[in-house]
CSV table of C-alpha atoms (C1' of nucleotides) and ligand atoms in Angstrom, one decimal:
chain,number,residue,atom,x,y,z
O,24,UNK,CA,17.1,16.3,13.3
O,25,UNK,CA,20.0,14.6,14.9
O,26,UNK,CA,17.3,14.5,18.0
O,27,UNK,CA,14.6,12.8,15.5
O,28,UNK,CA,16.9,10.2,14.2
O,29,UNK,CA,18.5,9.6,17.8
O,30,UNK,CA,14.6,9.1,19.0
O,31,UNK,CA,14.0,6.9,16.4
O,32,UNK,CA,16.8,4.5,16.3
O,33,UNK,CA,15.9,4.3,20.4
O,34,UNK,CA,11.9,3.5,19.2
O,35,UNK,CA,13.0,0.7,17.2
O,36,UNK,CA,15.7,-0.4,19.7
O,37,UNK,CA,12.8,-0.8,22.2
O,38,UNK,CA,10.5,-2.2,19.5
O,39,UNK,CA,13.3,-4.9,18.9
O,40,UNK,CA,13.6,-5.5,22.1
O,41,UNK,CA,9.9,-6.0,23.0
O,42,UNK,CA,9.9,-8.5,20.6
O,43,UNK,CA,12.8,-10.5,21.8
O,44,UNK,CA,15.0,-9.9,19.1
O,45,UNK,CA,18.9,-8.2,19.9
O,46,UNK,CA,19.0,-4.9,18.2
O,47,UNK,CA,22.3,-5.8,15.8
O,48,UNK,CA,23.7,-3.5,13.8
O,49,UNK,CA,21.8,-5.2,10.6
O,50,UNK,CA,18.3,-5.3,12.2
O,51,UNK,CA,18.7,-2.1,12.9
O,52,UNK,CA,19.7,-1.0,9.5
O,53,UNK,CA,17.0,-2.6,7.8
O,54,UNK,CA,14.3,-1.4,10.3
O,55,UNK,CA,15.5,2.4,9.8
O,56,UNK,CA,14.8,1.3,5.9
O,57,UNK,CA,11.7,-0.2,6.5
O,58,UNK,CA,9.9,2.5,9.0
O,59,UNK,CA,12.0,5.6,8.4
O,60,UNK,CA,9.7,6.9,6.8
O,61,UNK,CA,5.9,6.3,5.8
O,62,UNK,CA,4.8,2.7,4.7
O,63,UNK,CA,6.0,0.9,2.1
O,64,UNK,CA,6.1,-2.9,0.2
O,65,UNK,CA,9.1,-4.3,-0.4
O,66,UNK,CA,10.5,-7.7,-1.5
O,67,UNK,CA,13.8,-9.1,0.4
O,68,UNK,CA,16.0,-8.7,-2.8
O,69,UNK,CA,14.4,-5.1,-3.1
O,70,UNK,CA,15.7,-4.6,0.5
O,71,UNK,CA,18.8,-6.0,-0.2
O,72,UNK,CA,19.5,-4.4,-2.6
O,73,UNK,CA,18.9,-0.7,-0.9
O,74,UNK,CA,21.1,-1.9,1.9
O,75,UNK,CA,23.5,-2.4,-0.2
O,76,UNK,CA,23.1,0.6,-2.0
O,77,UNK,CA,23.8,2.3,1.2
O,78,UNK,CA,26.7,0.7,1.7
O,79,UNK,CA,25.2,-1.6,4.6
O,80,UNK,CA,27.1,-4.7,4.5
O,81,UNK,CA,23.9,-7.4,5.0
O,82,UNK,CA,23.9,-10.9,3.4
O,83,UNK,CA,20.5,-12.1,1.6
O,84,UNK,CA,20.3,-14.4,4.5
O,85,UNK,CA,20.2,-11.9,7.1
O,86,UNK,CA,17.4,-9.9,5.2
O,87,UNK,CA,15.2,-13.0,4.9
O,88,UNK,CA,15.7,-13.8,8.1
O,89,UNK,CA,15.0,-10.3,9.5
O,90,UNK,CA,11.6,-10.6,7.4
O,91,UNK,CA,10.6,-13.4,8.7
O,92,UNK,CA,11.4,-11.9,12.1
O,93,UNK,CA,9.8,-9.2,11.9
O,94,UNK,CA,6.4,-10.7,10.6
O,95,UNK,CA,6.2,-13.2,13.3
O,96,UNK,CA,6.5,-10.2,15.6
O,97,UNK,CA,3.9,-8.4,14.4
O,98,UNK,CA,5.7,-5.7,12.7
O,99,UNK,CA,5.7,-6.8,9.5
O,100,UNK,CA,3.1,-8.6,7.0
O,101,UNK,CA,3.4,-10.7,4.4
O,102,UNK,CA,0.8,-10.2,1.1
O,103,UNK,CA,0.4,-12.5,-1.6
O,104,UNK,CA,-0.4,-11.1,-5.0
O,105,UNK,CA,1.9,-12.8,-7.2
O,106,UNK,CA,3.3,-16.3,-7.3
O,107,UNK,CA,6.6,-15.4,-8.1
O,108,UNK,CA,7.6,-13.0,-5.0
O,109,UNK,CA,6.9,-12.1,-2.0
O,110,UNK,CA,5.9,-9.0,-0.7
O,111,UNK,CA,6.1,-7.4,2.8
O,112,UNK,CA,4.4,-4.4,3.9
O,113,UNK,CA,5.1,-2.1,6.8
O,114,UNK,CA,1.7,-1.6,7.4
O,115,UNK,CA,0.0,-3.9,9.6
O,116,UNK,CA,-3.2,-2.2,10.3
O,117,UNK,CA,-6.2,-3.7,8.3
O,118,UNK,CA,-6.2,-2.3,4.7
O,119,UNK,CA,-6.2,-3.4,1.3
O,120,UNK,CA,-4.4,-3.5,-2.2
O,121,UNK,CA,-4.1,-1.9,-5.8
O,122,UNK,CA,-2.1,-3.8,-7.5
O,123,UNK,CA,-0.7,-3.0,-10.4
O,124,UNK,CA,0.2,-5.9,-12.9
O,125,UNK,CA,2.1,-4.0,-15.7
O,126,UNK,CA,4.4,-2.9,-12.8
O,127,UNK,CA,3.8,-5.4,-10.1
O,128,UNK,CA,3.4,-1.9,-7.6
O,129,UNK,CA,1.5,-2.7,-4.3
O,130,UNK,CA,-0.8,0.8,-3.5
O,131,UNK,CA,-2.8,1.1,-0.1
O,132,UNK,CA,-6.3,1.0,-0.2
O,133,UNK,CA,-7.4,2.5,3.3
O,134,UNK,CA,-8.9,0.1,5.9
O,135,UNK,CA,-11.8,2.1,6.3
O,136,UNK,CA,-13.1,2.5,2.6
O,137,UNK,CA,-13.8,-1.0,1.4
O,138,UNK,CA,-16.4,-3.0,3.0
O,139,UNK,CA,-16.8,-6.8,2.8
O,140,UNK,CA,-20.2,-8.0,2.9
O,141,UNK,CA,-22.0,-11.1,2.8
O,142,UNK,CA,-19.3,-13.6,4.0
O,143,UNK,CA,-20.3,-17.3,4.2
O,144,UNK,CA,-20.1,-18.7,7.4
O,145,UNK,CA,-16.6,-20.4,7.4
O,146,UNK,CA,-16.2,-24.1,7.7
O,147,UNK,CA,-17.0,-25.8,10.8
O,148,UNK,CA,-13.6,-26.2,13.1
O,149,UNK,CA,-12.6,-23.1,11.6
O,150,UNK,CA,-11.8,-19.1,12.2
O,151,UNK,CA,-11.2,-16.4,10.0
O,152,UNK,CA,-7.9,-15.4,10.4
O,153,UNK,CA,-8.0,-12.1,7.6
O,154,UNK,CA,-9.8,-11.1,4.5
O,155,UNK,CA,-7.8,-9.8,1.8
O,156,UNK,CA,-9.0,-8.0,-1.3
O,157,UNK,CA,-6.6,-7.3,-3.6
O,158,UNK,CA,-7.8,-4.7,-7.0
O,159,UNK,CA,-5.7,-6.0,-9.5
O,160,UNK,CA,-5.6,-2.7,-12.2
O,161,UNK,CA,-3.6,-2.8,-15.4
O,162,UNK,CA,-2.7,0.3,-18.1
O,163,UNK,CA,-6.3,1.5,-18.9
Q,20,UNK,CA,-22.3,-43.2,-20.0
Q,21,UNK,CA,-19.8,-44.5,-22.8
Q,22,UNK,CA,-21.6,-41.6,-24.5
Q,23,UNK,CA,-20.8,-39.5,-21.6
Q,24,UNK,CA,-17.5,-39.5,-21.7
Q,25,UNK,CA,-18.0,-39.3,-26.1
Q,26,UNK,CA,-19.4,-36.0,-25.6
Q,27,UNK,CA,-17.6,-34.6,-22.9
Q,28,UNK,CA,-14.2,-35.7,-24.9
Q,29,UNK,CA,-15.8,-33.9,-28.2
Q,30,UNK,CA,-17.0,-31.0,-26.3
Q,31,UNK,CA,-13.5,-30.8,-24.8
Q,32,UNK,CA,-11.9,-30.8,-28.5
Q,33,UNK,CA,-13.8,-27.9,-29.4
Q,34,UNK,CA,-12.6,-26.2,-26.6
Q,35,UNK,CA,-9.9,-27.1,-27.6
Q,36,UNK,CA,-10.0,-25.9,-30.8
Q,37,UNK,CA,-12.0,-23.0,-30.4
Q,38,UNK,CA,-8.5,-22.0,-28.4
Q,39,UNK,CA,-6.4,-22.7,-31.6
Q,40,UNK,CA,-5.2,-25.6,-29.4
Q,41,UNK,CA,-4.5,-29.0,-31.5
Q,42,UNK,CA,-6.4,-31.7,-29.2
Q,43,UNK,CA,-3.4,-33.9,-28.2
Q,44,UNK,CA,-3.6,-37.0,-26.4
Q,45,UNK,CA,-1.8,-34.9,-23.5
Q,46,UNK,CA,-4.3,-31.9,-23.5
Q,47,UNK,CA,-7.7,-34.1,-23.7
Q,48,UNK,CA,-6.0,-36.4,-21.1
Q,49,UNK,CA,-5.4,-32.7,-18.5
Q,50,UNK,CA,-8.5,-31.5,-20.0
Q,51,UNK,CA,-10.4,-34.8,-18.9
Q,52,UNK,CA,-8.7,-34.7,-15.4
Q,53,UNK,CA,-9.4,-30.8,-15.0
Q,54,UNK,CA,-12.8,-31.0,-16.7
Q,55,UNK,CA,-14.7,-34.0,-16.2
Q,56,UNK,CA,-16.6,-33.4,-13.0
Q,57,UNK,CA,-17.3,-30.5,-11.0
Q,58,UNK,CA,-14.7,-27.5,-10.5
Q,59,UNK,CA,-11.4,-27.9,-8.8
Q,60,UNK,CA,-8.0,-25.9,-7.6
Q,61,UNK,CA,-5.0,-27.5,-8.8
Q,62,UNK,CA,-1.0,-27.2,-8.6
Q,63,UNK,CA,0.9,-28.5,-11.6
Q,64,UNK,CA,2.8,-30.9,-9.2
Q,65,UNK,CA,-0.2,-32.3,-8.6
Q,66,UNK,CA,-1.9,-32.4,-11.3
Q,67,UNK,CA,1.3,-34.1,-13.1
Q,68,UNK,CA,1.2,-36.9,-9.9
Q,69,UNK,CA,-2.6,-37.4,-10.4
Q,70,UNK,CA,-1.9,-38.3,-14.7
Q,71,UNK,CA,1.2,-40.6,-13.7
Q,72,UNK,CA,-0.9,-42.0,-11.1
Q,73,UNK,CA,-4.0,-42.3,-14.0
Q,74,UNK,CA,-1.2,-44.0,-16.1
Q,75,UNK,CA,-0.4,-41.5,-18.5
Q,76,UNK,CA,2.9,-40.5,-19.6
Q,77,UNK,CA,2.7,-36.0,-19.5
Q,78,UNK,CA,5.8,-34.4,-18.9
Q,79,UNK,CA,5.7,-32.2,-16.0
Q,80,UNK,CA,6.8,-29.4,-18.5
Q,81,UNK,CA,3.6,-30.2,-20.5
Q,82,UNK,CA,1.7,-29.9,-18.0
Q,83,UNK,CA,2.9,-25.9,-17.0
Q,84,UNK,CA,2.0,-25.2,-20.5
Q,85,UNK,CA,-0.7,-26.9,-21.0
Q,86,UNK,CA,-2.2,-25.4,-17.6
Q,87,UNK,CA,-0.3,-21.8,-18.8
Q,88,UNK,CA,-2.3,-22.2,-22.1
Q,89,UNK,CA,-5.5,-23.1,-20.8
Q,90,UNK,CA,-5.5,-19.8,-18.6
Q,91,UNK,CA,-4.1,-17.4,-22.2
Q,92,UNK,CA,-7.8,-19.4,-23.2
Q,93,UNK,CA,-9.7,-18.4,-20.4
Q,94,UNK,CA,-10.7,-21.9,-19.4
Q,95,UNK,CA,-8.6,-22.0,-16.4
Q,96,UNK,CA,-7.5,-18.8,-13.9
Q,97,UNK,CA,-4.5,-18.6,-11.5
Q,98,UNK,CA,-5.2,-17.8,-8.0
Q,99,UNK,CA,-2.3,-16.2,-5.8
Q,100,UNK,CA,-2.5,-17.1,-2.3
Q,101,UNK,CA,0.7,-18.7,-1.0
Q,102,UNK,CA,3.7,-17.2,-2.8
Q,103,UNK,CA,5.1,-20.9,-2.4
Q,104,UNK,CA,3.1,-22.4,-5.1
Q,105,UNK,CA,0.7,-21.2,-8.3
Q,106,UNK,CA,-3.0,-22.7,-7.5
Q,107,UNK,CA,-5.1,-22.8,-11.3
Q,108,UNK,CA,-8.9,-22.8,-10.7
Q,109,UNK,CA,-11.2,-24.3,-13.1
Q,110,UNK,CA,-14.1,-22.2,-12.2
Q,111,UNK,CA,-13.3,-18.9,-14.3
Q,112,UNK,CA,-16.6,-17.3,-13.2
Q,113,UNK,CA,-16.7,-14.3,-10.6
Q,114,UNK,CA,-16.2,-15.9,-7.1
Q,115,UNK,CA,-13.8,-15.8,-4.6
Q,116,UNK,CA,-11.9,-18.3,-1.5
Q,117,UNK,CA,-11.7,-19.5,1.6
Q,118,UNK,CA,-8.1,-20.4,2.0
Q,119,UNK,CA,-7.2,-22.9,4.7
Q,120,UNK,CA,-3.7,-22.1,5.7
Q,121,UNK,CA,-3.5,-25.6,7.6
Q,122,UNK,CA,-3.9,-27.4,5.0
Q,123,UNK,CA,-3.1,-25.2,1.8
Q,124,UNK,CA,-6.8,-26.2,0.4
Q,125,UNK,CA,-9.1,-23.6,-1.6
Q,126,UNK,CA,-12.5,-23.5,-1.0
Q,127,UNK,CA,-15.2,-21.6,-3.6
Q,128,UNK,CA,-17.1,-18.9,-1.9
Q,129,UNK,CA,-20.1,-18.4,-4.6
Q,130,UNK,CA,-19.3,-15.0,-6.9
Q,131,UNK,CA,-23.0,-13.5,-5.7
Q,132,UNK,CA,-22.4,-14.3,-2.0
Q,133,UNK,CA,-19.9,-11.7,-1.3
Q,134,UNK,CA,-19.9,-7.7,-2.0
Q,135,UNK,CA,-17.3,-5.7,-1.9
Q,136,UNK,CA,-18.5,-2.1,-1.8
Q,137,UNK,CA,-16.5,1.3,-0.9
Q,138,UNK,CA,-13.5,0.4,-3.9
Q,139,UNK,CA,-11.7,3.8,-4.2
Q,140,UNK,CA,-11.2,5.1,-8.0
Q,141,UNK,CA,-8.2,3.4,-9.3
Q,142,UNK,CA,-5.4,5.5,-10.3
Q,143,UNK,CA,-5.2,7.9,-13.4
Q,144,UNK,CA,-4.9,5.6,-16.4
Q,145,UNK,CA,-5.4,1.9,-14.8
Q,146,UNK,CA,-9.0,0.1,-15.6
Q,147,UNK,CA,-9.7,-3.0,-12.7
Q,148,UNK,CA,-9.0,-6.0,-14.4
Q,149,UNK,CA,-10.9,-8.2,-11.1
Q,150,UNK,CA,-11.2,-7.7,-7.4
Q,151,UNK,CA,-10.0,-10.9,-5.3
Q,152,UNK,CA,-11.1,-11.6,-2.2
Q,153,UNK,CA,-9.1,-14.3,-0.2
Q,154,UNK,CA,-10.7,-15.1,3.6
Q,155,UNK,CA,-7.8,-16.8,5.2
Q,156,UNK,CA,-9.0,-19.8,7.8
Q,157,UNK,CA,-7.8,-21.9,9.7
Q,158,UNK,CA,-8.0,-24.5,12.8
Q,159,UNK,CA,-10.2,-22.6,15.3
X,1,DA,C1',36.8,-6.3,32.2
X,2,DA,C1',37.1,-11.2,31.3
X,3,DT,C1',34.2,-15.0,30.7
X,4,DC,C1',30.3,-17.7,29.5
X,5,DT,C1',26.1,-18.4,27.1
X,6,DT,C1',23.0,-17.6,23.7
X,7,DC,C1',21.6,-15.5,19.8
X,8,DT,C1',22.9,-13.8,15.2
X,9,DT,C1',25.1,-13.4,10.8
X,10,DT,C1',26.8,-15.3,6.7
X,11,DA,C1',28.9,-17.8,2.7
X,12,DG,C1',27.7,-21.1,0.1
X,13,DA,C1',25.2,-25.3,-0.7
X,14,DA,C1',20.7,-27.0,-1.2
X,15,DT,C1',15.8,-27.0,-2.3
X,16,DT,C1',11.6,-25.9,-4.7
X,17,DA,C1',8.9,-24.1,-8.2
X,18,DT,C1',9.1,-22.9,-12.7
X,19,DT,C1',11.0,-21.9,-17.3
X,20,DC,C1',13.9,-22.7,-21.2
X,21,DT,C1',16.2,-25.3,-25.0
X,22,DA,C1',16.6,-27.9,-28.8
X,23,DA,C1',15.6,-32.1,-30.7
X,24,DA,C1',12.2,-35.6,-31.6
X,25,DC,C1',7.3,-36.2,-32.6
X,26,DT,C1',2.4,-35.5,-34.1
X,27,DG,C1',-1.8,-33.1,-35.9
X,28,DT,C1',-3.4,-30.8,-39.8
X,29,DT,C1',-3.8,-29.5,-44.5
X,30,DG,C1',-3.3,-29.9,-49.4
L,29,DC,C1',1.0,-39.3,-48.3
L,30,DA,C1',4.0,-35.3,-48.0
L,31,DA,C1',5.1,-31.0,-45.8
L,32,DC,C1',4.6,-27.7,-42.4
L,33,DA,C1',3.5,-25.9,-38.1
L,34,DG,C1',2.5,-26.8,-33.6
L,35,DT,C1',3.6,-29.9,-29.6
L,36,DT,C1',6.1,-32.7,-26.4
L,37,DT,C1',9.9,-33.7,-23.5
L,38,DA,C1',14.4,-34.7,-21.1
L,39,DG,C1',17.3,-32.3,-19.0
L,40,DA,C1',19.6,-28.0,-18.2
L,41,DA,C1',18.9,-23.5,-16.4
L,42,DT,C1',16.8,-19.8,-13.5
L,43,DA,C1',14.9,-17.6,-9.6
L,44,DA,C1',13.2,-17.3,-5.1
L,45,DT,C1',13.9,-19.0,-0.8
L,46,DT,C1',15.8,-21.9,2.8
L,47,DC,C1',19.3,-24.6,5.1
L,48,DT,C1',23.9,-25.6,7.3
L,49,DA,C1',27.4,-25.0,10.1
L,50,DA,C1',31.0,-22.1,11.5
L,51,DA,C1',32.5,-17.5,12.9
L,52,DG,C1',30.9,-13.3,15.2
L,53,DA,C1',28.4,-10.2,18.4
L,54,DA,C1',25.1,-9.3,22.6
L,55,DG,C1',23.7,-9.9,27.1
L,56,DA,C1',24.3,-11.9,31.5
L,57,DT,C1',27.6,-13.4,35.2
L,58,DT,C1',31.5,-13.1,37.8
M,5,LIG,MN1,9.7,-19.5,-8.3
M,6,LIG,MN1,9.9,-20.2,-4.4
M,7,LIG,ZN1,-0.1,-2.2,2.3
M,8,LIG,ZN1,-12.3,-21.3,-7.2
DNA sequence: AATCTTCTTTAGAATTATTCTAAACTGTTG
DNA sequence: CAACAGTTTAGAATAATTCTAAAGAAGATT
């Protein structure tokens, strides 16, 4: 287990790395929270507020900016649900959302069980970049 | 066309009314600008700038609650796409968007034009309040 | 290892969008 | 026309996020 976590620090060392970014002590942190373990949403105070929890010394700043980061490398995505926060999601592979609104929870839809069909051609001078569907469920 | 603009205004107070709204000069003047001709996606920023620009004195705090109101009423929806800003739609009928991230514009994709098929069962307990679909676009 | 360079972190100020407060004002009803 | 309840608004307050600039840490160079 000490082997897992040694391999895994190393993985995001070199993930860091391949995206130009030093591996710092509070990247590094916040990575290990992000992709420890399975996929998750999260909102930078949220994440803040866990590294702090674990007595990781990290300033907001650093946390937005480690988003942001991490987005633009690809590692991270951004999803827009509600207009008062924003959420980031550790998975980047093409999926879709529950969300719930009594809660304001993020679930995974798998990629590979909704289907999209019948888009309009987009305007001319323009590509689709994504198409997101987000399920917005509330208490039954 | 005087009597246009009679029975759109008297058409709009009954809306109005028929929302336990009192028709105020400010909500027939928003009403007027959101209402008057052919569906649009607002901000409140703007849609504050366009009355001062039209001449008309609306608080900017009359406007969130007139627009806030309007959507309790079902005459208005909000539409989350950026987490920067709050777009309210005047189209409240099934449909979804195009969203140019160049330029921040909404564009209506008719409601029958797209299907989404495949939705998993929502959780125990949670009914679907809507399905949103957002195709982001931009400069190809 | 000491040095240099560049990137990174951070406290705190600033910005932006939005909401709140409480006092003045207006529509409605009897 | 009261009288009441609902509405507007200036300005303060909040919340999320970004910016600034100075101090700190990483990587490269000697
Ligand atoms: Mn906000
Ligand atoms: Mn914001
Ligand atoms: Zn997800
Ligand atoms: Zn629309």
């Amino acid at each position: 287990m000490a082997e897992k976590a040694a391999h895994a620090s190393a993985d995001l060392c070199q993930r860091l790395r391949a995206a130009a970014l030093r591996p710092t002590r509070q990247r590094l942190v916040l990575a290990e929270l992000l992709f420890a373990r399975g996929h998750r949403h999260v909102t930078a105070e949220a994440l803040h507020a866990e590294a702090t929890r674990a007595g990781i010394g990290v300033s907001l700043a650093t946390v937005y900016n480690t988003l942001h980061q991490f987005t633009a490398a690809g590692i991270l995505r951004q999803v827009a649900v509600d207009a008062t926060r924003t959420y980031f999601d550790t998975n980047v592979d093409a999926h879709q959302h529950f969300y719930v609104e009594d809660s304001s929870m993020l679930i995974d839809i798998p990629g590979d069980s909704i289907a999209v069909s019948g888009l309009p051609q987009p305007p001319k001078g323009t590509r689709i970049d994504r198409v997101d569907v987000v399920v917005r469920i509330s208490k039954a």
